[in-house]
XYZ file of C-alpha atoms in Angstrom:
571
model
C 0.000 0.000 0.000
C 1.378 3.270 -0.953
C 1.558 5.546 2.556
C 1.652 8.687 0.800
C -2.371 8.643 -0.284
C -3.170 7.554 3.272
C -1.465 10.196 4.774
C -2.935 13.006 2.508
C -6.450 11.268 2.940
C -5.712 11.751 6.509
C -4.666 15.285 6.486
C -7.112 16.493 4.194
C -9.682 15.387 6.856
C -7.856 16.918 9.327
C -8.065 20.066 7.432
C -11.684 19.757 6.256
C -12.792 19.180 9.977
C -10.985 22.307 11.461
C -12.184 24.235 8.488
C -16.221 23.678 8.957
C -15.222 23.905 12.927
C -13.885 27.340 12.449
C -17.605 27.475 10.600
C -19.388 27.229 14.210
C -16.730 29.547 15.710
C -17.733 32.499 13.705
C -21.196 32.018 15.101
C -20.504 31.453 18.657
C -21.050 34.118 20.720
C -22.551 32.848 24.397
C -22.472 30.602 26.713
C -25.252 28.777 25.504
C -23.993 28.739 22.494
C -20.820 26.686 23.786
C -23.173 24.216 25.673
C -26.270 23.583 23.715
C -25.803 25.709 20.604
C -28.461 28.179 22.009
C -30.690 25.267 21.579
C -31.675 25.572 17.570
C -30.224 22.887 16.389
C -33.445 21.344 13.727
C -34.152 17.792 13.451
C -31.928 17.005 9.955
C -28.748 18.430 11.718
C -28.784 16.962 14.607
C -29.660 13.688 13.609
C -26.841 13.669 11.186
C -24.982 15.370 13.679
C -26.024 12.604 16.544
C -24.897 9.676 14.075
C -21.537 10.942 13.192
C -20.836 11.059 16.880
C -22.557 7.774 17.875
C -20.561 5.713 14.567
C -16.949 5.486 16.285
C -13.986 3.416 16.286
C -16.009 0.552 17.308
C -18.472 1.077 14.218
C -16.181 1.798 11.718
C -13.282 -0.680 12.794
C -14.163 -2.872 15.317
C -17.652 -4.590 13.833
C -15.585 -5.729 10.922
C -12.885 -6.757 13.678
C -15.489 -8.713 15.800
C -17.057 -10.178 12.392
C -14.033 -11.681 11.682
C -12.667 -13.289 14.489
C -16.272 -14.568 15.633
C -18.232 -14.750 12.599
C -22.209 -13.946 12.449
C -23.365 -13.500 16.083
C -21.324 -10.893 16.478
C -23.990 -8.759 14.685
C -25.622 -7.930 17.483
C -23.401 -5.187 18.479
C -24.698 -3.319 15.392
C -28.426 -4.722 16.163
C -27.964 -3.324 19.429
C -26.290 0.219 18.843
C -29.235 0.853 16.712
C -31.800 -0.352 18.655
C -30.452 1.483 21.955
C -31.852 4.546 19.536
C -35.764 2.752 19.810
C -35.902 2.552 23.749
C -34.012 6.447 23.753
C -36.736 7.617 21.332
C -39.855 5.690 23.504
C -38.815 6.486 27.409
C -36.387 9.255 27.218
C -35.457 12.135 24.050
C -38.718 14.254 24.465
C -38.606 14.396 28.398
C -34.758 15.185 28.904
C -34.810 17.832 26.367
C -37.978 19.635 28.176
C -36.221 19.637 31.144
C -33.824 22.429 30.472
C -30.385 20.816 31.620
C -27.247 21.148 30.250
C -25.948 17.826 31.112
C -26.703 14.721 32.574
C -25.700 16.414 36.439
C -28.284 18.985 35.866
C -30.939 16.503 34.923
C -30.147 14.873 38.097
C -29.928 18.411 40.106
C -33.543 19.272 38.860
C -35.302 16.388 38.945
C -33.660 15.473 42.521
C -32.770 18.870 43.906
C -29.769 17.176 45.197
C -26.209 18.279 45.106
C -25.064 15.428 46.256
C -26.982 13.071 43.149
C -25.607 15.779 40.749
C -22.072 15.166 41.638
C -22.582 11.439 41.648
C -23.760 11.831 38.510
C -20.895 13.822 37.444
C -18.404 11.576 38.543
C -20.484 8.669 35.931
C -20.260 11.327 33.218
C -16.834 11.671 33.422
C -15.784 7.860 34.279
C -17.786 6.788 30.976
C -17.015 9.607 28.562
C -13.013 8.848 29.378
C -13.406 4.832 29.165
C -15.309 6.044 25.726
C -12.265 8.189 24.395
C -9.867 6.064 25.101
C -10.799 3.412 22.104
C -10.991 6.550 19.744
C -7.579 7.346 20.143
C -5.774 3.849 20.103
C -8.021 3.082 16.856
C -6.570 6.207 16.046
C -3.094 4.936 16.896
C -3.282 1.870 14.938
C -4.961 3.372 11.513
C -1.835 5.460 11.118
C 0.240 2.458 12.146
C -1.556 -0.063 9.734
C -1.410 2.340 6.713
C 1.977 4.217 7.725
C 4.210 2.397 10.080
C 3.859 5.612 12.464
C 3.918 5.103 15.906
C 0.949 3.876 17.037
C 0.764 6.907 19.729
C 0.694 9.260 16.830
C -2.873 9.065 15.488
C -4.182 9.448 19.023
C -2.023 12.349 19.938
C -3.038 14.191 16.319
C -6.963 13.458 17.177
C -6.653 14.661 20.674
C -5.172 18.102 19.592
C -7.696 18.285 16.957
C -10.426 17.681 19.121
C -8.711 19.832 21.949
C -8.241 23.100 19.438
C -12.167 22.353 18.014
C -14.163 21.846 20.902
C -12.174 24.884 22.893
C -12.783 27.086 20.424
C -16.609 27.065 19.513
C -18.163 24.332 21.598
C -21.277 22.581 20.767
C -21.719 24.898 17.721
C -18.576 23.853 15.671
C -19.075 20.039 16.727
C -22.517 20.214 15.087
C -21.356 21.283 11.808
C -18.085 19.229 12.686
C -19.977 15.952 13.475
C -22.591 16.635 10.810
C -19.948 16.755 7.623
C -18.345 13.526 9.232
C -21.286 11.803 9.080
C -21.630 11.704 5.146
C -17.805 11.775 5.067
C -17.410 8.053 6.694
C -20.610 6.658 4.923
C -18.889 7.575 2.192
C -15.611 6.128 3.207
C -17.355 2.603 3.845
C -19.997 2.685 1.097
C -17.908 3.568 -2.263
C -15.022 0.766 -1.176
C -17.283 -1.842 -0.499
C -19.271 -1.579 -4.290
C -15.633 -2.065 -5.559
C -15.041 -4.831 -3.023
C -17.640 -6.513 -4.142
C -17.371 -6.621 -7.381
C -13.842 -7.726 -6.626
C -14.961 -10.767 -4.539
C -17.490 -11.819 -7.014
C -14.825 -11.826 -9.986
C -12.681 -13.451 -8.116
C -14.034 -17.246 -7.496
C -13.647 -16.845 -4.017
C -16.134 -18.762 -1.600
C -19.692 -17.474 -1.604
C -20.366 -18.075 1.929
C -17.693 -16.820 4.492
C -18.724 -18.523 7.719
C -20.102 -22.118 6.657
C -16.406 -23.562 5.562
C -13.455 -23.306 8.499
C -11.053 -20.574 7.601
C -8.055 -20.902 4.765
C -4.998 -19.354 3.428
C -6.061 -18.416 0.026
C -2.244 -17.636 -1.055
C 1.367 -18.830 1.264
C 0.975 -15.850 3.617
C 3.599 -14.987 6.330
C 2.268 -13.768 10.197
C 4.306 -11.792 12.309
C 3.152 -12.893 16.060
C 2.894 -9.629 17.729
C 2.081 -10.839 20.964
C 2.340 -14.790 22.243
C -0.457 -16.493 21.618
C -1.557 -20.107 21.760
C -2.256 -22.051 18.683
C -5.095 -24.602 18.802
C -4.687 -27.263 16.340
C -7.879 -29.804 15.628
C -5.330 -31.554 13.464
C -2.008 -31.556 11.766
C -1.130 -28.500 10.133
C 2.595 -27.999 8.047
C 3.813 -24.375 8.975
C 7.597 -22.521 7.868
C 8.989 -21.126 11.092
C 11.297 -18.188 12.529
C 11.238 -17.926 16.338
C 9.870 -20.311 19.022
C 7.325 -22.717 18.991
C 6.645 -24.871 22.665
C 9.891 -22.915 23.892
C 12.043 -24.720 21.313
C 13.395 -21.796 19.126
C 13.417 -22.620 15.013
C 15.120 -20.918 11.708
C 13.335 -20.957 9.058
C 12.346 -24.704 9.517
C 9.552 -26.991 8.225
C 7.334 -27.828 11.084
C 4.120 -30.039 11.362
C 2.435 -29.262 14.354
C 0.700 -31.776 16.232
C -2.945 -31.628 16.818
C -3.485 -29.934 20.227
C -2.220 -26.567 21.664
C 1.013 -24.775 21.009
C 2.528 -22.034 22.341
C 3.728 -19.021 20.087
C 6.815 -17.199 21.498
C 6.353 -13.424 20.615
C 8.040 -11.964 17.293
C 7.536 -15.477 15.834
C 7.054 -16.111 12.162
C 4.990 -18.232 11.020
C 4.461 -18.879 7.071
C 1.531 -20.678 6.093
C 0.399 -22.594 2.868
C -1.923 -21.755 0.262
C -5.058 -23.576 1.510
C -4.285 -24.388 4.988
C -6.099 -24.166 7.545
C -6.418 -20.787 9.900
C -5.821 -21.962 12.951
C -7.867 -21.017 16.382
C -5.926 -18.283 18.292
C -5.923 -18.081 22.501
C -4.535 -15.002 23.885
C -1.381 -15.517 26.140
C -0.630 -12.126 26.250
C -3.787 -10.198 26.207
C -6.260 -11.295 23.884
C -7.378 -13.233 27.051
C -8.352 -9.689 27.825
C -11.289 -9.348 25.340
C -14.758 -10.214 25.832
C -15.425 -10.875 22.488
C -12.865 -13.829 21.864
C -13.034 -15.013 25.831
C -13.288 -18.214 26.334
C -16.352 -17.692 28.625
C -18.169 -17.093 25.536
C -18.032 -20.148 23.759
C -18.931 -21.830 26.735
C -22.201 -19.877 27.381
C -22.890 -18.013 24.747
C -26.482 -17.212 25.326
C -25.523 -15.689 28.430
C -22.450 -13.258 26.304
C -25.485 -12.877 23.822
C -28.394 -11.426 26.627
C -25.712 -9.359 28.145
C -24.417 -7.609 25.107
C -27.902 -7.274 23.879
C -29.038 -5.611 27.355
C -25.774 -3.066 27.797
C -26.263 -1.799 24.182
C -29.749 -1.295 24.049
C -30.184 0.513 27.030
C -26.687 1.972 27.547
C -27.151 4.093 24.352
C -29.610 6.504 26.447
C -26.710 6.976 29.250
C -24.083 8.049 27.115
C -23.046 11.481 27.707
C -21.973 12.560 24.695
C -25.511 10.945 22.783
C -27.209 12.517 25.339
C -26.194 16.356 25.466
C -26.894 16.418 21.761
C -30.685 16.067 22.479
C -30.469 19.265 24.944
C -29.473 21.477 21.409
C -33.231 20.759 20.433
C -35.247 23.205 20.034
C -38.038 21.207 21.658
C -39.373 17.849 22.591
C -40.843 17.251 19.458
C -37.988 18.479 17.374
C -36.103 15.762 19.550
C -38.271 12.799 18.769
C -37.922 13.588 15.161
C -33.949 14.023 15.168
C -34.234 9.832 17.034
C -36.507 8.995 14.454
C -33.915 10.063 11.817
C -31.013 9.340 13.800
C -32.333 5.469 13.021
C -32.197 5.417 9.642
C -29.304 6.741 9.250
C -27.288 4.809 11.331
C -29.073 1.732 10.474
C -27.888 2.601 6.613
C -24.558 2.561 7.852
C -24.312 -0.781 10.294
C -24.800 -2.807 6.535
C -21.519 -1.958 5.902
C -19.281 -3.399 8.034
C -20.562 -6.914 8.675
C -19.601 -7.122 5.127
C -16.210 -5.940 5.619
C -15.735 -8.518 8.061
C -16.804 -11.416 5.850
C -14.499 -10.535 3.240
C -11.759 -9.898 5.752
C -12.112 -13.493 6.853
C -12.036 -14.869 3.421
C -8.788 -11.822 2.016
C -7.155 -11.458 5.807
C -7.628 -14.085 7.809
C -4.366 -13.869 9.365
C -5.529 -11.121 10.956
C -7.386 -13.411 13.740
C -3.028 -14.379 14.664
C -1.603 -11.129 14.955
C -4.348 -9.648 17.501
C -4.960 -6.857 14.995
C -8.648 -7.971 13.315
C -9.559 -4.439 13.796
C -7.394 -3.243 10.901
C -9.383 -5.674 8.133
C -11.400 -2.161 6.916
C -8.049 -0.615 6.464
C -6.403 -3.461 4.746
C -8.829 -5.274 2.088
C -8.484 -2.541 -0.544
C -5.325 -3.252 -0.801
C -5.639 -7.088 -0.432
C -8.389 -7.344 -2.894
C -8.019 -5.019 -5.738
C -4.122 -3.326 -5.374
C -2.577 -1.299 -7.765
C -3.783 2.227 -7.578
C -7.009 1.853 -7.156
C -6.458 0.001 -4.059
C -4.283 2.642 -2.530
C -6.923 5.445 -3.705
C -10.028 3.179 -1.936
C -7.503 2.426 0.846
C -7.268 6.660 1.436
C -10.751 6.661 1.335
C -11.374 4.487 3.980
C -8.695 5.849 6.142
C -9.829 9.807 6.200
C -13.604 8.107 7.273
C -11.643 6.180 9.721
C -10.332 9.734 11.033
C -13.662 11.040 10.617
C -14.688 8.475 13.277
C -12.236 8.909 15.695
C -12.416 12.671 15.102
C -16.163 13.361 15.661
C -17.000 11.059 18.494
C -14.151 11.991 20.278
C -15.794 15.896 19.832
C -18.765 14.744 21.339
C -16.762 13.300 24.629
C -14.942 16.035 25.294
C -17.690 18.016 24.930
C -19.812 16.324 27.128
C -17.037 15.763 29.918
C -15.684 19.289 29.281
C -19.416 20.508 29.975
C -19.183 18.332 33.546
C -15.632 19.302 34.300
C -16.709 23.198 34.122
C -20.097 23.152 35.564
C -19.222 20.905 38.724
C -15.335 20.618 38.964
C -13.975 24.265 37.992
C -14.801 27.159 39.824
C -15.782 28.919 37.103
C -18.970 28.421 34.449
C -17.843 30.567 31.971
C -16.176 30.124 28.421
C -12.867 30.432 29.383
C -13.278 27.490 32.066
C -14.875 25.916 29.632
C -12.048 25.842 27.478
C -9.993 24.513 30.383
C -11.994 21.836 30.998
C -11.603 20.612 26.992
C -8.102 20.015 27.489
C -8.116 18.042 31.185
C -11.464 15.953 29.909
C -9.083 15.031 26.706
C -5.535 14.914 28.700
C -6.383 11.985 30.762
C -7.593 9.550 28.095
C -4.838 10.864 26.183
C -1.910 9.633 28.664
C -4.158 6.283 29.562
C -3.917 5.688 25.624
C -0.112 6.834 25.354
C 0.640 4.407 28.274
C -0.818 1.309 28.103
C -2.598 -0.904 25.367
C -6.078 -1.823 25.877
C -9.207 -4.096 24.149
C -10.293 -4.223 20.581
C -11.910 -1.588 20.299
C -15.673 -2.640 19.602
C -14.966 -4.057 23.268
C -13.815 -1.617 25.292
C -17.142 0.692 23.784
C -19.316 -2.470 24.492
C -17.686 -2.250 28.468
C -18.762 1.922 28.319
C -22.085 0.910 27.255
C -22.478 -1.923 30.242
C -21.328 1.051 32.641
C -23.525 3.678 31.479
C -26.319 1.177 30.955
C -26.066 0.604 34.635
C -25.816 3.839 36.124
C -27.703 6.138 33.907
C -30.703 4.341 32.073
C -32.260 3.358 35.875
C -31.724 7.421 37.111
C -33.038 8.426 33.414
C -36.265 5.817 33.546
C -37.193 6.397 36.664
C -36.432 9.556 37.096
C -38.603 10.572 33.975
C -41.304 7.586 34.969
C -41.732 7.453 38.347
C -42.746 10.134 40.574
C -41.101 8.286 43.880
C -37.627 8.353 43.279
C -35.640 10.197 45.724
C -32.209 11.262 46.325
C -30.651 8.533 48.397
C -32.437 6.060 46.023
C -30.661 7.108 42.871
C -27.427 7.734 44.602
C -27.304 4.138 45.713
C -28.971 2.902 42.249
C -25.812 4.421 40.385
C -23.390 3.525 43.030
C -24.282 -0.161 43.187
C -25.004 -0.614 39.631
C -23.139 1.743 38.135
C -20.194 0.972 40.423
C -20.616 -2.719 40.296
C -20.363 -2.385 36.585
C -17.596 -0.504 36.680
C -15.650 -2.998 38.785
C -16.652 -5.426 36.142
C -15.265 -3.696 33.569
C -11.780 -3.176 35.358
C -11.707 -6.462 36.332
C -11.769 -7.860 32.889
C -9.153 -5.305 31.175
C -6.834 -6.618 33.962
C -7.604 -10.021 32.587
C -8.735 -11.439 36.077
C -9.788 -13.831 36.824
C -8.237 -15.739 33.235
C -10.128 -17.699 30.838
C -12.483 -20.102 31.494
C -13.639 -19.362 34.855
C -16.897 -19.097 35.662
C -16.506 -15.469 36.925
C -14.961 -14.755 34.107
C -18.215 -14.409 32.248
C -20.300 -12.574 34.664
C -17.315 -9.750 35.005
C -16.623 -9.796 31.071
C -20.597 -9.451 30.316
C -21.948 -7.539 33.607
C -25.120 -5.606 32.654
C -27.065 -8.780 32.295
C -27.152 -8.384 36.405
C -25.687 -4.815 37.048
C -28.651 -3.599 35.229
C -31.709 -4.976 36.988
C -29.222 -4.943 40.197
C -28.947 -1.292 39.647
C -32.778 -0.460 38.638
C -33.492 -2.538 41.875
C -31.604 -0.989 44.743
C -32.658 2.402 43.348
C -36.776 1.471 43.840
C -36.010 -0.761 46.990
C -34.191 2.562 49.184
C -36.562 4.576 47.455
C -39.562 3.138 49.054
C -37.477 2.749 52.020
C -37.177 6.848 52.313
C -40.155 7.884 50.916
C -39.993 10.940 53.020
C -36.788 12.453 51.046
C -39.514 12.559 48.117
C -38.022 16.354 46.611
C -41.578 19.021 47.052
C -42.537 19.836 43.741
C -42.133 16.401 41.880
C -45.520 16.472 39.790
C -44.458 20.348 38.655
C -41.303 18.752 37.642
C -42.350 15.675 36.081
C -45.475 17.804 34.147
C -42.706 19.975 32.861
C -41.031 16.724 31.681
C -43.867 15.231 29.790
C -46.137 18.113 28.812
C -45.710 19.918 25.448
C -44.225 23.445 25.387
C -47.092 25.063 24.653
C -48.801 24.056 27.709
C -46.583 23.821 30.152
C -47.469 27.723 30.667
C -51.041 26.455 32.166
C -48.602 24.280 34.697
C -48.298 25.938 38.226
C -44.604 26.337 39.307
């Protein structure tokens, strides 16, 4: 692949995103303006707006990724991510814009009148938006890597300035226009590759059917083991190899591998046969660490299957930066229109990469060896059609992969730059604001610099169990139900939320290893931390029915009365 069209594909994006950003600046003038875009934003914009934040690194690399490596029932991530958009429309959009907040903390504030529930909910907002972020900017890292042979903290480092300089500058007006432009941009970016793609695959006598047959080398293709891994063999299989295999160390020497398990020594390589066999990769080193190819899944898969289903559904109404979007409505109406439209279009996009990752398992299926399936959108251009038509599709899809990173990392910072300078700094004011952009993108930033971390449709998939814990229970029943107090939504989020969250650290520390039984219930946790959460808050609720905040029906009759009449409403 030639580097040089990646990297101007790359830049140009880059360009064309602080360009319509500087847009939004010349039209921000307030406060509001920086928050909710003085609350204007019509149904078209922000809906286009809402899916270019919502499609991220996990939609526009790590579907394909997860396709790959696990085949078909990984679909319901994109099932799910869409859906999330259904309940959000049905319980939630119209209700949280009428009631005036800013962010999720001030919904909290004014429906509890509780400072002590706001920070709570603060603390959430920030936890998920930064365990959010920090997928962006390693997808980030490893498209310039993939495509380059940059560093792989470069591409984070150039998206978190971007963001930084964007977001700082003219708020939740530029990101509209910013988010809005990306949206076509990386529908684009998927679309127009995969007609060639295609056309390639069907021209090319390749299998029809990606999933029924096991996996093959269709040509002798070398793999570079990045990271030890263990090799499970269901029979014989002839392999060239460079490094060490079962801690016996080889040069360039014709092995047949016994059926069974092998071990992989890091920097191994391992040159297969045209028409052997892919075989099934363990992680040793950290693939261990992924949900997705965990061993606890393949032992109880319904159970991995109700508990991704439940975290994406209802964690898409919890995420901050989905959420503050709604708030730039002009009303609740105008908000239930912009969900409506928000799931079409994502639900046009989540065709596309499914089929990347069918054709990734039948052009790169070395990819499931070298613990970088992620990177199948960025390579099959190349792999499929070459030349320079590859490299020009391959650009293509690597400015929408910046697009990705680029726009739903706007929407994070935003949202935890709106926390950070509401409850943190002790300032409201622009110029706080502007210093809350750059310590809500700072910490991610180092987290991503320092360490390595999950595929990246995982790690979102672990932000959606959180917020799905913590925030859908407070949103529902705060909306819904009229006896919710203050020490029952502060436990709610603190034992579901928290619980969650516990989970989720848990598993990216790879405890307790594969094939435990707690491995599943940490590596899948909303299937419990969700009702677990929805249950303590309505248990201490009833228990304190006395903390009950005086003027609940006012509030909840501003939530779910029209504009027009909530003048007729006493105060």
């Amino acid at each position: 692949m030639n580097s040089s069209y990646a990297i101007a594909a790359v830049a140009l994006v880059v360009v064309a995103t602080v360009l319509v950003g500087a847009f939004g600046l010349r039209i921000s003038r307030t406060t509001s303006d920086f928050y909710v875009a003085s609350r204007t934003v019509g149904p078209r914009l922000n809906a286009a707006a809402i899916s270019g934040e919502y499609l991220s690194a996990a939609s526009f690399l790590g579907i394909a990724g997860l396709v790959l490596v696990q085949g078909p029932d990984m679909l319901w991530y994109p099932v799910g991510y869409t859906a999330g958009y259904l309940v959000l429309l049905l319980f939630v959009a119209a209700p949280l814009r009428r009631s005036g907040a800013y962010t999720l903390p001030d919904f909290a504030e004014a429906r509890l009148a509780s400072q002590a529930v706001r920070r709570l909910a603060g603390a959430f907002v920030v936890g998920v938006g930064w365990l959010y972020l920090l997928p962006q900017l390693q997808g980030a890292g490893l498209t310039l890597t993939v495509l380059t042979g940059a560093p792989d903290w470069l591409g984070g480092v150039i998206v978190a300035v971007v963001v930084t300089a964007i977001v700082a500058a003219g708020g939740m007006r530029s990101i509209t226009f910013v988010q809005a432009f990306q949206y076509w941009l990386k529908l684009t970016a998927l679309l127009v590759p995969a007609l060639f793609l295609v056309l390639a695959w069907q021209s090319d006598g390749a299998p029809r059917h990606a999933f029924d047959e096991p996996a093959t080398f269709r040509e002798q293709r070398a793999v570079l083991v990045d990271d030890g891994i263990d090799l499970k063999l269901d029979r014989p299989l002839p392999v060239t190899v460079t490094g060490t295999v079962d801690g016996r160390t080889h040069t360039d020497a014709r092995l047949t591998l016994p059926a069974g398990t092998h071990h992989i020594e890091r920097g191994t390589r391992l040159t297969f046969a045209a028409g052997a066999p892919v075989p099934r990769a363990g992680g040793s080193g950290g693939g261990d660490l992924s949900p997705s190819q965990a061993e606890s899944r393949q032992e109880r898969p319904l159970y991995a299957t109700y508990g991704l289903i439940l975290a994406t559904f209802l964690g898409t109404m919890g995420l901050p930066h989905v959420v503050v979007r709604f708030y730039t409505s002009p009303h609740g109406v105008a908000a239930r229109r912009t969900t409506v439209a928000v799931l079409g279009l994502i639900g046009a996009f989540y065709l596309l990469p499914p089929l990347y990752g069918a054709l990734g398992r039948l052009y790169a299926p070395e990819l499931t060896l070298t613990g970088d399936p992620d990177a199948a959108v960025l390579l099959l251009p190349d792999r499929m059609i070459g030349g320079v038509g590859g490299d020009l599709l391959g650009a293509l899809v690597a400015g929408g992969a910046f697009a990705a990173f680029l726009s739903t990392a706007s929407g994070l910072t935003m949202a935890v730059a709106g926390v950070l300078t509401q409850d943190v700094l002790p300032s409201r004011g622009v110029r706080h604001f502007r210093l809350g952009t750059v310590l809500a993108m700072a910490v991610p930033l180092a987290a991503s610099v320092l360490v390595g971390g999950l595929p990246v449709a995982d790690a979102v998939g672990l932000a959606f169990a959180v917020s799905a814990s913590s925030f859908c229970p407070l949103l529902v029943l705060g909306i819904w139900w009229r006896r919710l107090t203050p020490p029952g939504a502060a436990a709610g989020m603190l034992v579901g939320g928290g619980s969650a969250l516990l989970a989720v650290a848990a598993t990216m520390a790879g405890y307790p290893g594969e094939g435990a039984a707690l491995h599943a219930l940490l590596a899948w946790p909303a299937l419990w931390s969700v009702p677990l959460g929805f249950l303590t808050m309505i248990l201490v609720s009833l228990a304190t029915p006395g903390r009950v905040p005086p003027g609940t029906g006012a509030i909840l009759a501003r939530f779910h009365l029209p504009e027009e009449l909530r003048t007729e409403v006493p105060a």
